Amino acid sequence: MRVALVLNGAAGALLGRPREAIAARLQQILAEAGHEPRVMVGQGPELCRALDAAIASDAEAILIGGGDGTIIAAAERLLPENRAGTGRPLGILPMGTANLLARDLGIPLSPEAALPALLAGIPRRIDVALVNDRIFLNSSLPGIAPRMVQQRERMRHDPGPLKWLRLLRAFFRGFDRGPRLHVVLQADGRPVRLVTRTLAVTNNPLAEGFAAIHTRTALDGGTLGIYAARIDRRLDLWRLIARIVAGTWQHDPAAAALAARRVNVISRRPRLWVANDGENHFLATPLRYRILPRALTVLVPRTDPDTPDMPEL
């Protein structure tokens, strides 16, 4: 099989590691499995050109190594042919920070382990969500989340423990001092007035559990999940955080949850910052959310116990 593999050279998993050596090892795994590999590494505009070249090639499968933002860039390019029913599958090598979609798909979180698992995998169709025609595969977050994304980028090269402590401090400051969103949600036509500091629209509803690294009840249910936190007192915030850690946050009185196929977020502001899968966008209001059922084909590992062992680096 002809395989195009594109690696984001700026992905978190490659920071401090020799990206050429990793690319060579992944190419070796592909060749040893009998495939015809074309491996490309880039970042910024170079990455966009590599993605365009991979899509324009005669590759029968497109594999992408990067974080959730890189996966979105590849999915945007593959979506037209996928929706036409002739699309090639997208394989995800998790190389970001959270790798939420890879977790939901059961893909090993090491790229060296994920590659052979995907080569022996099977295609699966999943939903794609949109806000103002920009796609997201995990979540779209107006409110304080775009500030968190900016903080993450500023601390990209900080050591691990220091980075997470600073992000946690920025999170608390956002809830404590950040501006409130005054919005009206139209969920499948039903209006809901809401005042919150954070709002989340997810591609399929979330399952219970630790919300920072969340899982979803399905990836092809054709429904958006809508979540907001109504925080009036600091006590409400601390109680909600405790329940987030415990995995019972959906039962907290400060947490509001809805499900719908279409959602409009109406605001008095002409534009809102929105974080789509960790990438910030400044979008005109109202924010119009919808879902495209089973619009993207991805590769997932087989659950067959007879799947052969995976090679390691």
Short mmCIF file of C-alpha atoms in Angstrom, two decimals:
data_model
loop_
_atom_site.label_atom_id
_atom_site.label_comp_id
_atom_site.label_asym_id
_atom_site.label_seq_id
_atom_site.Cartn_x
_atom_site.Cartn_y
_atom_site.Cartn_z
CA MET A 1 0.00 0.00 0.00
CA ARG A 2 1.21 3.50 -0.81
CA VAL A 3 1.31 5.54 2.41
CA ALA A 4 1.95 9.26 2.90
CA LEU A 5 3.17 10.15 6.40
CA VAL A 6 3.34 13.81 7.43
CA LEU A 7 4.95 14.79 10.75
CA ASN A 8 4.58 18.17 12.43
CA GLY A 9 8.15 19.06 13.35
CA ALA A 10 6.87 21.41 16.08
CA ALA A 11 4.69 18.78 17.77
CA GLY A 12 5.09 18.50 21.53
CA ALA A 13 6.31 14.90 21.36
CA LEU A 14 9.22 15.96 19.13
CA LEU A 15 10.49 18.81 21.30
CA GLY A 16 14.03 17.96 22.35
CA ARG A 17 14.10 14.81 20.22
CA PRO A 18 15.92 14.27 16.88
CA ARG A 19 12.99 14.54 14.47
CA GLU A 20 15.00 13.24 11.49
CA ALA A 21 15.88 10.06 13.38
CA ILE A 22 12.23 9.53 14.41
CA ALA A 23 11.06 10.11 10.82
CA ALA A 24 13.64 7.61 9.55
CA ARG A 25 12.54 5.01 12.10
CA LEU A 26 8.87 5.42 11.17
CA GLN A 27 9.76 5.14 7.48
CA GLN A 28 11.67 1.94 8.28
CA ILE A 29 8.61 0.47 10.07
CA LEU A 30 6.47 1.27 7.01
CA ALA A 31 8.96 -0.27 4.58
CA GLU A 32 9.46 -3.41 6.69
CA ALA A 33 5.68 -3.90 6.70
CA GLY A 34 5.74 -3.98 2.89
CA HIS A 35 4.36 -0.49 2.24
CA GLU A 36 5.61 2.23 -0.08
CA PRO A 37 6.25 5.14 2.28
CA ARG A 38 6.65 8.81 1.60
CA VAL A 39 7.58 10.61 4.83
CA MET A 40 7.50 14.42 5.09
CA VAL A 41 8.39 16.61 8.10
CA GLY A 42 7.51 20.31 8.36
CA GLN A 43 6.19 23.09 10.53
CA GLY A 44 4.30 26.30 9.85
CA PRO A 45 3.85 26.97 6.11
CA GLU A 46 6.14 24.03 5.33
CA LEU A 47 3.73 21.72 7.15
CA CYS A 48 0.78 23.06 5.14
CA ARG A 49 2.66 22.39 1.90
CA ALA A 50 3.48 18.86 3.08
CA LEU A 51 -0.20 18.20 3.89
CA ASP A 52 -1.26 19.51 0.47
CA ALA A 53 1.35 17.31 -1.23
CA ALA A 54 0.17 14.24 0.71
CA ILE A 55 -3.49 14.83 -0.21
CA ALA A 56 -2.60 15.44 -3.87
CA SER A 57 -0.49 12.26 -4.04
CA ASP A 58 -1.64 8.79 -5.06
CA ALA A 59 -1.24 7.53 -1.47
CA GLU A 60 -3.94 5.08 -0.44
CA ALA A 61 -3.72 6.14 3.22
CA ILE A 62 -2.76 9.46 4.81
CA LEU A 63 -1.00 9.25 8.19
CA ILE A 64 -0.49 12.38 10.28
CA GLY A 65 1.84 12.80 13.26
CA GLY A 66 1.03 15.78 15.46
CA GLY A 67 -1.38 17.22 17.99
CA ASP A 68 -5.10 17.83 17.64
CA GLY A 69 -4.53 21.05 15.63
CA THR A 70 -2.46 19.17 13.04
CA ILE A 71 -5.15 16.49 12.79
CA ILE A 72 -7.74 19.21 12.12
CA ALA A 73 -5.62 20.61 9.25
CA ALA A 74 -5.45 17.16 7.65
CA ALA A 75 -9.15 16.42 8.22
CA GLU A 76 -10.14 19.71 6.55
CA ARG A 77 -8.27 18.63 3.43
CA LEU A 78 -9.68 15.08 3.40
CA LEU A 79 -13.27 15.99 4.26
CA PRO A 80 -14.53 16.75 0.71
CA GLU A 81 -13.49 13.36 -0.67
CA ASN A 82 -14.67 11.57 2.50
CA ARG A 83 -18.13 13.13 2.24
CA ALA A 84 -18.27 12.08 -1.41
CA GLY A 85 -17.87 8.47 -0.26
CA THR A 86 -14.53 7.94 -1.99
CA GLY A 87 -12.24 9.23 0.74
CA ARG A 88 -9.00 7.70 1.91
CA PRO A 89 -8.69 6.95 5.62
CA LEU A 90 -6.83 9.26 7.97
CA GLY A 91 -4.41 7.63 10.39
CA ILE A 92 -3.43 9.52 13.54
CA LEU A 93 0.01 9.25 15.17
CA PRO A 94 -0.45 11.02 18.54
CA MET A 95 2.37 13.52 19.04
CA GLY A 96 0.62 16.37 20.87
CA THR A 97 -0.07 17.23 24.50
CA ALA A 98 -3.56 15.84 25.14
CA ASN A 99 -4.15 13.65 22.04
CA LEU A 100 -7.86 13.50 22.90
CA LEU A 101 -9.09 12.03 19.61
CA ALA A 102 -6.37 9.36 19.60
CA ARG A 103 -7.42 8.34 23.13
CA ASP A 104 -11.06 8.06 22.08
CA LEU A 105 -10.08 5.92 19.08
CA GLY A 106 -7.98 3.55 21.20
CA ILE A 107 -4.74 4.45 19.40
CA PRO A 108 -1.50 3.83 21.36
CA LEU A 109 -0.06 7.14 22.56
CA SER A 110 3.49 6.35 21.41
CA PRO A 111 3.88 7.10 17.66
CA GLU A 112 6.24 4.14 17.30
CA ALA A 113 3.55 1.84 18.72
CA ALA A 114 0.65 3.60 16.97
CA LEU A 115 2.09 3.18 13.47
CA PRO A 116 2.02 -0.63 13.24
CA ALA A 117 -1.33 -0.69 15.06
CA LEU A 118 -2.81 1.57 12.38
CA LEU A 119 -1.21 -0.37 9.52
CA ALA A 120 -3.03 -3.46 10.78
CA GLY A 121 -6.15 -1.45 11.61
CA ILE A 122 -9.57 -1.00 10.08
CA PRO A 123 -11.47 2.07 8.80
CA ARG A 124 -14.13 3.71 10.95
CA ARG A 125 -16.42 6.64 10.13
CA ILE A 126 -16.74 9.36 12.75
CA ASP A 127 -18.68 12.62 13.09
CA VAL A 128 -17.22 16.03 12.29
CA ALA A 129 -18.50 19.17 14.05
CA LEU A 130 -18.41 22.72 12.72
CA VAL A 131 -18.67 26.25 14.10
CA ASN A 132 -19.19 28.90 11.44
CA ASP A 133 -17.92 26.29 8.94
CA ARG A 134 -14.62 25.71 10.83
CA ILE A 135 -14.34 22.07 11.77
CA PHE A 136 -13.40 20.52 15.09
CA LEU A 137 -13.18 16.88 16.07
CA ASN A 138 -13.10 17.19 19.88
CA SER A 139 -14.36 20.46 21.33
CA SER A 140 -14.95 24.15 20.66
CA LEU A 141 -14.46 26.43 23.67
CA PRO A 142 -15.52 30.09 23.89
CA GLY A 143 -14.70 31.87 27.15
CA ILE A 144 -11.44 31.53 29.09
CA ALA A 145 -10.08 28.60 27.04
CA PRO A 146 -8.48 30.78 24.30
CA ARG A 147 -6.46 32.52 27.04
CA MET A 148 -5.27 29.12 28.22
CA VAL A 149 -4.17 28.27 24.67
CA GLN A 150 -2.16 31.52 24.48
CA GLN A 151 -0.55 30.74 27.83
CA ARG A 152 0.30 27.20 26.67
CA GLU A 153 2.06 28.53 23.57
CA ARG A 154 4.09 31.03 25.61
CA MET A 155 5.24 28.22 27.91
CA ARG A 156 5.82 25.66 25.17
CA HIS A 157 9.50 25.14 26.02
CA ASP A 158 9.14 25.36 29.81
CA PRO A 159 9.95 22.25 31.88
CA GLY A 160 6.97 19.97 32.51
CA PRO A 161 6.08 20.60 36.21
CA LEU A 162 6.59 24.38 35.91
CA LYS A 163 4.44 24.57 32.80
CA TRP A 164 1.51 22.73 34.38
CA LEU A 165 1.64 24.83 37.54
CA ARG A 166 1.50 28.03 35.48
CA LEU A 167 -1.38 26.72 33.41
CA LEU A 168 -3.25 25.82 36.59
CA ARG A 169 -2.69 29.33 37.95
CA ALA A 170 -3.95 30.85 34.67
CA PHE A 171 -7.03 28.63 34.87
CA PHE A 172 -7.90 29.84 38.37
CA ARG A 173 -7.30 33.46 37.42
CA GLY A 174 -9.56 33.05 34.41
CA PHE A 175 -12.41 31.74 36.52
CA ASP A 176 -11.80 34.27 39.27
CA ARG A 177 -11.23 37.43 37.22
CA GLY A 178 -12.05 36.64 33.62
CA PRO A 179 -14.93 38.36 31.80
CA ARG A 180 -18.30 36.67 31.82
CA LEU A 181 -20.04 35.49 28.69
CA HIS A 182 -23.64 36.72 28.45
CA VAL A 183 -25.16 34.54 25.74
CA VAL A 184 -28.37 32.97 24.57
CA LEU A 185 -28.09 29.37 23.41
CA GLN A 186 -30.50 28.14 20.76
CA ALA A 187 -30.21 24.37 21.08
CA ASP A 188 -32.30 22.78 18.32
CA GLY A 189 -34.39 25.95 18.44
CA ARG A 190 -34.88 26.02 22.24
CA PRO A 191 -33.56 29.30 23.74
CA VAL A 192 -31.52 29.14 26.96
CA ARG A 193 -30.13 32.33 28.56
CA LEU A 194 -26.74 31.80 30.17
CA VAL A 195 -24.08 33.78 32.06
CA THR A 196 -20.79 31.89 32.34
CA ARG A 197 -17.02 32.26 32.13
CA THR A 198 -16.57 29.14 30.09
CA LEU A 199 -18.61 27.26 27.52
CA ALA A 200 -17.82 23.98 25.77
CA VAL A 201 -19.43 22.47 22.69
CA THR A 202 -18.23 18.93 22.06
CA ASN A 203 -18.39 16.65 19.04
CA ASN A 204 -20.69 14.11 20.76
CA PRO A 205 -21.42 14.28 24.49
CA LEU A 206 -18.78 13.62 27.13
CA ALA A 207 -18.72 10.55 29.32
CA GLU A 208 -18.30 10.91 33.05
CA GLY A 209 -14.73 11.02 34.30
CA PHE A 210 -11.83 13.45 34.65
CA ALA A 211 -12.94 16.27 32.37
CA ALA A 212 -9.47 17.69 31.58
CA ILE A 213 -8.62 14.46 29.71
CA HIS A 214 -12.14 13.56 28.71
CA THR A 215 -13.67 10.70 26.79
CA ARG A 216 -16.91 10.68 24.85
CA THR A 217 -19.88 8.36 24.91
CA ALA A 218 -19.65 7.90 21.11
CA LEU A 219 -17.89 9.37 18.09
CA ASP A 220 -20.70 8.74 15.60
CA GLY A 221 -23.86 9.63 17.57
CA GLY A 222 -24.65 12.70 15.48
CA THR A 223 -25.14 14.93 18.55
CA LEU A 224 -23.33 17.90 20.05
CA GLY A 225 -22.73 18.20 23.78
CA ILE A 226 -23.07 21.68 25.31
CA TYR A 227 -21.56 22.40 28.74
CA ALA A 228 -21.27 25.52 30.87
CA ALA A 229 -20.19 26.37 34.41
CA ARG A 230 -22.38 28.74 36.43
CA ILE A 231 -19.92 30.05 39.02
CA ASP A 232 -21.34 32.69 41.38
CA ARG A 233 -19.05 32.17 44.40
CA ARG A 234 -15.53 30.90 44.89
CA LEU A 235 -17.00 28.00 46.85
CA ASP A 236 -18.85 26.93 43.68
CA LEU A 237 -15.56 26.90 41.78
CA TRP A 238 -13.70 24.80 44.37
CA ARG A 239 -16.56 22.33 44.64
CA LEU A 240 -16.73 21.98 40.84
CA ILE A 241 -12.95 21.49 40.59
CA ALA A 242 -13.10 18.77 43.25
CA ARG A 243 -15.80 17.00 41.29
CA ILE A 244 -13.84 17.38 38.03
CA VAL A 245 -10.93 15.58 39.68
CA ALA A 246 -13.29 12.94 41.10
CA GLY A 247 -14.98 12.47 37.71
CA THR A 248 -18.47 13.39 38.99
CA TRP A 249 -18.60 16.96 37.62
CA GLN A 250 -21.74 16.37 35.55
CA HIS A 251 -23.73 16.03 38.79
CA ASP A 252 -22.59 19.38 40.19
CA PRO A 253 -25.30 22.07 40.42
CA ALA A 254 -22.87 24.58 38.85
CA ALA A 255 -22.55 22.45 35.69
CA ALA A 256 -25.17 22.88 32.98
CA ALA A 257 -25.40 20.30 30.17
CA LEU A 258 -27.46 20.06 26.98
CA ALA A 259 -27.41 17.92 23.84
CA ALA A 260 -28.50 19.01 20.37
CA ARG A 261 -27.77 18.58 16.68
CA ARG A 262 -27.54 22.34 16.06
CA VAL A 263 -26.63 25.13 18.48
CA ASN A 264 -26.43 28.89 17.97
CA VAL A 265 -24.52 30.95 20.55
CA ILE A 266 -25.91 34.51 20.43
CA SER A 267 -23.85 37.26 22.04
CA ARG A 268 -23.94 41.06 22.16
CA ARG A 269 -20.29 40.99 21.12
CA PRO A 270 -19.72 41.03 17.34
CA ARG A 271 -16.90 38.47 17.65
CA LEU A 272 -15.71 35.92 20.21
CA TRP A 273 -12.41 34.10 20.65
CA VAL A 274 -12.97 30.35 20.36
CA ALA A 275 -10.49 27.51 20.92
CA ASN A 276 -11.18 24.67 18.47
CA ASP A 277 -9.17 21.60 19.46
CA GLY A 278 -6.48 23.82 20.95
CA GLU A 279 -6.33 26.33 18.06
CA ASN A 280 -7.66 29.88 18.57
CA HIS A 281 -10.04 31.59 16.12
CA PHE A 282 -11.73 35.01 16.30
CA LEU A 283 -15.22 34.26 14.98
CA ALA A 284 -18.23 36.41 14.16
CA THR A 285 -21.35 35.93 16.27
CA PRO A 286 -23.70 34.24 16.43
CA LEU A 287 -21.56 31.13 16.63
CA ARG A 288 -23.41 28.53 14.56
CA TYR A 289 -22.63 24.94 15.55
CA ARG A 290 -23.70 21.85 13.64
CA ILE A 291 -22.58 18.27 13.15
CA LEU A 292 -21.81 16.21 10.04
CA PRO A 293 -22.66 12.59 10.88
CA ARG A 294 -20.00 10.00 9.97
CA ALA A 295 -18.30 12.44 7.60
CA LEU A 296 -14.66 11.41 8.15
CA THR A 297 -12.99 8.01 7.77
CA VAL A 298 -10.18 7.25 10.22
CA LEU A 299 -8.01 4.22 10.86
CA VAL A 300 -8.39 2.51 14.24
CA PRO A 301 -6.53 -0.46 15.74
CA ARG A 302 -8.17 -3.85 15.62
CA THR A 303 -9.47 -5.16 18.91
CA ASP A 304 -8.74 -8.71 17.69
CA PRO A 305 -6.52 -10.45 20.27
CA ASP A 306 -4.66 -12.18 17.43
CA THR A 307 -3.19 -8.87 16.23
CA PRO A 308 0.61 -9.40 16.06
CA ASP A 309 2.93 -7.69 18.53
CA MET A 310 4.06 -4.18 17.62
CA PRO A 311 7.73 -3.35 17.05
CA GLU A 312 9.35 -0.90 19.45
CA LEU A 313 12.12 1.65 18.96
#
